[in-house]
Coordinates of C-alpha atoms in Angstrom, one line a residue:
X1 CA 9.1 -87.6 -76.6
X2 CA 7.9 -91.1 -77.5
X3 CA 9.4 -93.9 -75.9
X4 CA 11.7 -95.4 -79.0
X5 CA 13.1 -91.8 -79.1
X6 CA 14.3 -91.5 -75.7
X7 CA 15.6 -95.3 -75.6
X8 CA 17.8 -93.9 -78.9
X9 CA 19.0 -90.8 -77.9
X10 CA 22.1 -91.8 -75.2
X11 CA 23.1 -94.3 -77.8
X12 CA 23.4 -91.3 -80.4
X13 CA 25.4 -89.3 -77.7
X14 CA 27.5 -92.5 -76.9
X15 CA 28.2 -92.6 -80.6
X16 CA 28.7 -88.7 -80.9
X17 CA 31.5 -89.0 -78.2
X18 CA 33.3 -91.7 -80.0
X19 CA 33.5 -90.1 -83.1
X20 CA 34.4 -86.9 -80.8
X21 CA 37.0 -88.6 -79.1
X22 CA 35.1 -87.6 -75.7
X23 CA 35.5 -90.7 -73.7
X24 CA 34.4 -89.1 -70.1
X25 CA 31.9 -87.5 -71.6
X26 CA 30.4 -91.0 -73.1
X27 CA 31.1 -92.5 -70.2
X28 CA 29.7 -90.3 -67.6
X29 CA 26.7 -88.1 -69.6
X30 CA 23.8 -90.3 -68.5
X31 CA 24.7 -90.7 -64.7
X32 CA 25.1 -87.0 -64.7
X33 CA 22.0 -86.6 -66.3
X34 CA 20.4 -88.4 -63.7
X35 CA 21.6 -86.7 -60.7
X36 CA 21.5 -83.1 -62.6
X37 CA 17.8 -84.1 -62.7
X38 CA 17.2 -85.3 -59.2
X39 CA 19.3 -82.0 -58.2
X40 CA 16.8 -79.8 -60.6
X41 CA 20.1 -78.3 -62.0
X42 CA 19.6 -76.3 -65.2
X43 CA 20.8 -77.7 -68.6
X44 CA 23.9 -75.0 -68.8
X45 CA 25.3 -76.5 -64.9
X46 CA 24.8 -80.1 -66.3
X47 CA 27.0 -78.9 -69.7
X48 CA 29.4 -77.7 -67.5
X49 CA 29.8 -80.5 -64.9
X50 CA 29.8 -82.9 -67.8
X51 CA 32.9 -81.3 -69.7
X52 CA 35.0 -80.0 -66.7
X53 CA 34.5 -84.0 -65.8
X54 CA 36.3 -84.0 -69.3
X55 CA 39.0 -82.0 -68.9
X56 CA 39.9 -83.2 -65.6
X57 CA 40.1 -87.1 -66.9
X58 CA 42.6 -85.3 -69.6
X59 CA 44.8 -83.5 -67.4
X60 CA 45.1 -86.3 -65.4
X61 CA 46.3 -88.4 -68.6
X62 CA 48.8 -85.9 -69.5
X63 CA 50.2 -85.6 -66.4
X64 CA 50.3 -89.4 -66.6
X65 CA 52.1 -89.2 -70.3
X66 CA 54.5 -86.5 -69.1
X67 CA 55.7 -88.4 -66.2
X68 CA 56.6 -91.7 -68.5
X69 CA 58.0 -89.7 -71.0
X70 CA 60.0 -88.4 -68.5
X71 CA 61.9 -91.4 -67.7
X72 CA 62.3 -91.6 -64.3
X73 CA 64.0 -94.6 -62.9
X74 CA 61.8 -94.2 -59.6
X75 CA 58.7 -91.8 -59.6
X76 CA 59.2 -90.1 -56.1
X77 CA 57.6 -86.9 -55.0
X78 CA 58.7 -84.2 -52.4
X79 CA 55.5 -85.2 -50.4
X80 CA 57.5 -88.6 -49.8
X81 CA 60.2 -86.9 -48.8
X82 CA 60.9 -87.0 -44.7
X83 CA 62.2 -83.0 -44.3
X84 CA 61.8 -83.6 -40.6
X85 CA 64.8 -85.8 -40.7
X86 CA 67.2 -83.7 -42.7
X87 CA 66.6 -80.3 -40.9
X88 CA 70.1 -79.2 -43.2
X89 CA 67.7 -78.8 -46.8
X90 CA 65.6 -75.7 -46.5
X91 CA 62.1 -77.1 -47.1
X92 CA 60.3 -73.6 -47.6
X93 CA 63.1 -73.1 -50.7
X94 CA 62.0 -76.8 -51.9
X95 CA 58.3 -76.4 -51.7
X96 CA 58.5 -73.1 -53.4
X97 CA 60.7 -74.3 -56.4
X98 CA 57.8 -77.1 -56.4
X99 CA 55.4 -74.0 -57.5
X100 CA 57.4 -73.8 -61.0
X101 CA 58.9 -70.5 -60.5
X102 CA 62.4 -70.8 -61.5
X103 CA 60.9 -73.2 -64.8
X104 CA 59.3 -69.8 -66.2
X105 CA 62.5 -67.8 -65.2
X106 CA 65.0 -70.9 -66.7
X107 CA 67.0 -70.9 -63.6
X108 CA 69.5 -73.6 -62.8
X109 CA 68.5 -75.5 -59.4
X110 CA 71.8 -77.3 -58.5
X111 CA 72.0 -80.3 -55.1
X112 CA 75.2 -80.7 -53.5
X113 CA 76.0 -83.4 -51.4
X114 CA 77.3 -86.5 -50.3
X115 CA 75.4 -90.1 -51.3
X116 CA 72.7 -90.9 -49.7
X117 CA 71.9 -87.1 -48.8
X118 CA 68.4 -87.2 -51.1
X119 CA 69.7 -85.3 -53.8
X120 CA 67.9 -87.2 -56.6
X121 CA 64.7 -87.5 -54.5
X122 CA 64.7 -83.7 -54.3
X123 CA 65.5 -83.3 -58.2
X124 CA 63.2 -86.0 -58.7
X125 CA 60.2 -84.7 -57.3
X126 CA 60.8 -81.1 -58.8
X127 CA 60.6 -83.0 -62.1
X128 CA 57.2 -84.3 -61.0
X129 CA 56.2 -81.7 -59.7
X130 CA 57.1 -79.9 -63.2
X131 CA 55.0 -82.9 -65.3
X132 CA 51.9 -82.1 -62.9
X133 CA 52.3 -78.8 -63.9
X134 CA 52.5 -80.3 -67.7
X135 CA 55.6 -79.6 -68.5
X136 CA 57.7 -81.3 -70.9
X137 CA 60.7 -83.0 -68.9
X138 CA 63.4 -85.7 -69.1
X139 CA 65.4 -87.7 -66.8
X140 CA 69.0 -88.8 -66.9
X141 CA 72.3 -89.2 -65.3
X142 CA 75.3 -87.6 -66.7
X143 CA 76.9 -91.0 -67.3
X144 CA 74.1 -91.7 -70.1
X145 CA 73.6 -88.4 -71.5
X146 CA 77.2 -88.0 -72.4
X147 CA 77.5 -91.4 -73.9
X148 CA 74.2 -90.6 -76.0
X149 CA 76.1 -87.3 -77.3
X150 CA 79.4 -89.5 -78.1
X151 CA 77.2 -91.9 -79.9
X152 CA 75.5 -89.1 -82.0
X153 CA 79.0 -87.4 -82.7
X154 CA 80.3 -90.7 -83.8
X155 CA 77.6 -91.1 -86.3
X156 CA 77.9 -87.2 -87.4
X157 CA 74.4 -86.6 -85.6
X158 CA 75.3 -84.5 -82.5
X159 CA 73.5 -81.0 -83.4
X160 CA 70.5 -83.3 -83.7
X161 CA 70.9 -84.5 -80.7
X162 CA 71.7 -81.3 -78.6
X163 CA 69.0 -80.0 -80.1
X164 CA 66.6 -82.8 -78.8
X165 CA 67.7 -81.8 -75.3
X166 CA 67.4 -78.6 -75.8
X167 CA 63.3 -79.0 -76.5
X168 CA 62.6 -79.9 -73.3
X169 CA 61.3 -77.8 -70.7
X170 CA 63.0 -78.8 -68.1
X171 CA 66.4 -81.7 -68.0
X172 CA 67.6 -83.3 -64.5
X173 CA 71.5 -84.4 -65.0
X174 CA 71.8 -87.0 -62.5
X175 CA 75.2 -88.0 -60.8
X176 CA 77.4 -85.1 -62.6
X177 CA 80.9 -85.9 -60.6
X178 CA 80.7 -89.6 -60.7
X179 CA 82.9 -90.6 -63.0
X180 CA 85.5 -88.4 -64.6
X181 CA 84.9 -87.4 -68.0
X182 CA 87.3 -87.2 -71.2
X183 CA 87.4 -84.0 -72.6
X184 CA 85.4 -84.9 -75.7
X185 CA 82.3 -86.0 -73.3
X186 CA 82.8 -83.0 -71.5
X187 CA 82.4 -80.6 -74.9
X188 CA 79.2 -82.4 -75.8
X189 CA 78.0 -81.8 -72.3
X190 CA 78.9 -78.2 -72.3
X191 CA 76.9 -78.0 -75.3
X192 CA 73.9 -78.7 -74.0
X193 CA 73.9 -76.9 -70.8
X194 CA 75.5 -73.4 -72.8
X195 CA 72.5 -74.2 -74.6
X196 CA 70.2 -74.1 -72.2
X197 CA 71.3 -71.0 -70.1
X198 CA 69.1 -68.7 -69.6
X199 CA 66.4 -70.4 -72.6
X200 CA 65.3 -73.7 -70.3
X201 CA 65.7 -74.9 -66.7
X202 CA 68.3 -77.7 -65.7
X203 CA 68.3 -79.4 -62.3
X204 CA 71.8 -80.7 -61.8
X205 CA 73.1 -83.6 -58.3
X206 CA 76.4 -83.9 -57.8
X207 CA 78.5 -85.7 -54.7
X208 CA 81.3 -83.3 -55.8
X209 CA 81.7 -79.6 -54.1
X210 CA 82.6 -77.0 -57.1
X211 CA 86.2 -76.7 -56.2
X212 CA 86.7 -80.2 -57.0
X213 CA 84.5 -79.9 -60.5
X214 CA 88.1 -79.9 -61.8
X215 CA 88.4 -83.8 -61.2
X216 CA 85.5 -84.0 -63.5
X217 CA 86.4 -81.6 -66.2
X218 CA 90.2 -82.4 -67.1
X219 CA 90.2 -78.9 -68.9
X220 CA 89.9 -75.8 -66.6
X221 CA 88.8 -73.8 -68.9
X222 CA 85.9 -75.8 -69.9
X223 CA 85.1 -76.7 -66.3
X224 CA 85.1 -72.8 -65.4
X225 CA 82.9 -71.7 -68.3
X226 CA 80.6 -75.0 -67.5
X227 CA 80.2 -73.5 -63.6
X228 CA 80.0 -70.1 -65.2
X229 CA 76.5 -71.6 -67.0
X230 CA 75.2 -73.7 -64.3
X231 CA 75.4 -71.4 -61.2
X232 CA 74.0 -67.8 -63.1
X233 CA 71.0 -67.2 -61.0
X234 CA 71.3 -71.0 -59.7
X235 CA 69.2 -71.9 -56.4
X236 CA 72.7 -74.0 -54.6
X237 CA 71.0 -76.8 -51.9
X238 CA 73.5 -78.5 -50.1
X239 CA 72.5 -81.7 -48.8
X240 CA 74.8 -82.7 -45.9
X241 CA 77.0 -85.3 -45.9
X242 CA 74.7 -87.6 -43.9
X243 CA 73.9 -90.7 -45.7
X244 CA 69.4 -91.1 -44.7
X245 CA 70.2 -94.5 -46.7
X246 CA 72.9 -95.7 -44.4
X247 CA 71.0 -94.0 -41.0
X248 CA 68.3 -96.2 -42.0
X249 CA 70.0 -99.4 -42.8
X250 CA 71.5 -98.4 -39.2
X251 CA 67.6 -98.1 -38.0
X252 CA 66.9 -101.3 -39.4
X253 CA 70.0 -103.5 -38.1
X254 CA 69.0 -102.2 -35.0
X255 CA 65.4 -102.8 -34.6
X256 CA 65.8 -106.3 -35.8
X257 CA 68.3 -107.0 -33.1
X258 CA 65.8 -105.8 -30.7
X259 CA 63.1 -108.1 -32.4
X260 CA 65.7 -111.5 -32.0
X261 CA 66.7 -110.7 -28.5
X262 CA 63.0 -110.2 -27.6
X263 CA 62.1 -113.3 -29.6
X264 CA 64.9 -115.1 -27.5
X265 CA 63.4 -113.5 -23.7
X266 CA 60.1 -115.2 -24.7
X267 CA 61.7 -118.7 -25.6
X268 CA 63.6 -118.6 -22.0
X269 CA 60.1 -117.5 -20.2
X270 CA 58.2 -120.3 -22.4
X271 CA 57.1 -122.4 -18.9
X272 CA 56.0 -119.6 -17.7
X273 CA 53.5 -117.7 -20.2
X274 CA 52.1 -121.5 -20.7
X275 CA 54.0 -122.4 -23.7
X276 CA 54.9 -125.6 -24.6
X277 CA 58.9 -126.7 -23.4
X278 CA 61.2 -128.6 -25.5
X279 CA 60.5 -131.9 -25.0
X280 CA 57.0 -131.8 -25.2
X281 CA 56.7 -130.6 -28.4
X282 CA 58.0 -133.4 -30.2
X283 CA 55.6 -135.3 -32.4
X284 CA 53.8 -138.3 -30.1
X285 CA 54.9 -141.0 -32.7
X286 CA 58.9 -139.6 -32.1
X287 CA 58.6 -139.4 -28.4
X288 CA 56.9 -143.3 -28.6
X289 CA 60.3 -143.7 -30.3
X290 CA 62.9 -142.4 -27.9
X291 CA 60.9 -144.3 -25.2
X292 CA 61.4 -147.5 -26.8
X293 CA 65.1 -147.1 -27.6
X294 CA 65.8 -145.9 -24.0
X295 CA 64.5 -148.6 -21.9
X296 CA 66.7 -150.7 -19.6
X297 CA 67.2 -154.4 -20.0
X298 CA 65.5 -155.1 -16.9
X299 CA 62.3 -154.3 -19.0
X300 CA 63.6 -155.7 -22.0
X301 CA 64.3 -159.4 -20.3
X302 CA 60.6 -158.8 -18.3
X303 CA 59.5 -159.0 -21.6
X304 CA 61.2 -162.1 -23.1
X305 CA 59.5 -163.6 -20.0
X306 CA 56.6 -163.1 -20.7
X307 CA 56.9 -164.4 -24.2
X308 CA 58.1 -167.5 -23.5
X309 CA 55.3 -168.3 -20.8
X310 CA 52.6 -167.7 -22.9
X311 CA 54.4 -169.7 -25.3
X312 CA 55.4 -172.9 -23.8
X313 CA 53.4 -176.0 -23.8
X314 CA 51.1 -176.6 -20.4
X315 CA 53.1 -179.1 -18.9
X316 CA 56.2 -176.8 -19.3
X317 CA 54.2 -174.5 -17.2
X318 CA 52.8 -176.3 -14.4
X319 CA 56.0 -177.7 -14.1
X320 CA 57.9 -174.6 -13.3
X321 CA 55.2 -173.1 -11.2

């Protein structure tokens, strides 16, 4: 192989990759090369690190894309998630919903609980746990979803719509028990979760037990056939009704009191870990100040004395001595 050939060839393959769309490959095929060489690998183990390099770089971009497309307003995870400090949620049942199961068998997960229990953390990292898994999935409360289906049904487009949440592999309905809902909103609602029964998964949080679900839903026959959907083959988590947010605001308040009265031991023991006291940290120039301004008048009429000897005529002076 002459030398012009060899100089030529990794800007072909750089070019080939372009046109392929195979940026990793472009990228990373002459590094490879290199060590595949120094390792005396054969040319069907250097094809093969080279593209899984590939497809690795592209998983990893779709998990990216599915997690944005997702619409979380935080991306949390359930590895985030302290379990020590809410013994209540059954990890094991959390970490195995994290596997996907209940996505294949479109079953209902549904968190019960007061605020501040970590019910959307939970749902939350399901959902990215369900986007690593490259799954299609969308985020949203229940507030926003039904005012997205009144909007469509206003403008005559509401089978559109419930269709467009029915593509999704799996929906989290944040917040369902919130706010009360008319029974118009709560039609368009049931519409997409009758839909989605037993075709797609739905992770529903709600502050609200199911006896009171008929605060929510006016109409008790709509709010029965609406629990009827949700809770076939459902996995039920209750939460608790200890607020983590509020135990750790609790946490916090408490350490920084700790912090100031510490801080305030160490100003009353400054003499005696050796630093400075009050008065001697004032500037110099102030301190030169206060002295000044505090001195008697014996010191004051010393030194109009003074000034007058030094500035009387010589005869003045050998007269008074």
């Amino acid at each position: 192989m002459s030398a012009a050939t060899s100089q030529l060839q990794p800007a072909t393959i750089a070019a080939y990759a372009q046109q392929l769309r195979l940026l990793t490959l472009g990228d990373q095929f002459a590094a490879l090369a290199e060590q595949a060489v120094q390792e005396k690998r054969s040319h069907l183990s250097y094809l093969e690190a080279l593209l899984g390099l590939e497809v690795e770089e592209r998983q990893r971009q779709r998990v990216t894309r599915r997690i944005v497309e997702a619409h979380f307003p935080k991306v949390k995870t359930l590895e985030e998630f302290h379990f020590e400090k809410a013994p209540q949620i059954p990890a094991a049942l959390i970490r195995n919903l994290a596997e996907g199961g209940y996505l294949e068998g479109s079953e209902p997960v549904i968190f019960l609980g007061e605020a501040g229990t970590g019910k959307t953390h939970l749902a939350t990292g399901l959902a990215v746990a369900a986007c690593r898994q490259q799954k299609r999935v969308r985020f949203t409360t229940a507030a926003k979803l039904v005012n997205e289906l009144l909007e469509a049904k206003h403008n005559d487009e509401l089978n559109r719509m419930v269709q467009r949440w029915l593509r999704y592999e799996l929906i989290v309905i944040d917040e369902l028990g919130y706010v009360a809902m008319p029974e118009a909103a709560a039609e368009c609602l049931f519409q997409v979760i009758a839909g989605r029964a037993e075709a797609a998964a739905v992770i529903v949080t709600s502050n609200l037990p199911f006896s009171e679900w008929t605060t929510m839903f006016p109409n008790a026959r709509l709010c029965k056939a609406m629990l009827d959907r949700l809770t076939d083959q459902a996995h039920i988590v209750e939460t608790g009704s200890d607020s983590y947010r509020f135990r750790r605001t609790l946490e916090k308040k408490k350490t920084g009191g700790q912090e100031r009265r510490d801080a305030a031991k160490e100003n009353e023991t400054g003499d005696a870990t050796g630093r400075p006291d009050r008065q001697s940290s004032f500037p110099r120039a102030s301190w030169r100040k206060i002295f000044h301004e505090n001195r008697g008048p014996t010191a004051k009429a010393a030194k109009n004395r003074k000034n007058q000897e030094r500035d009387a005529p010589p005869c003045f002076l050998r007269k008074t001595r």
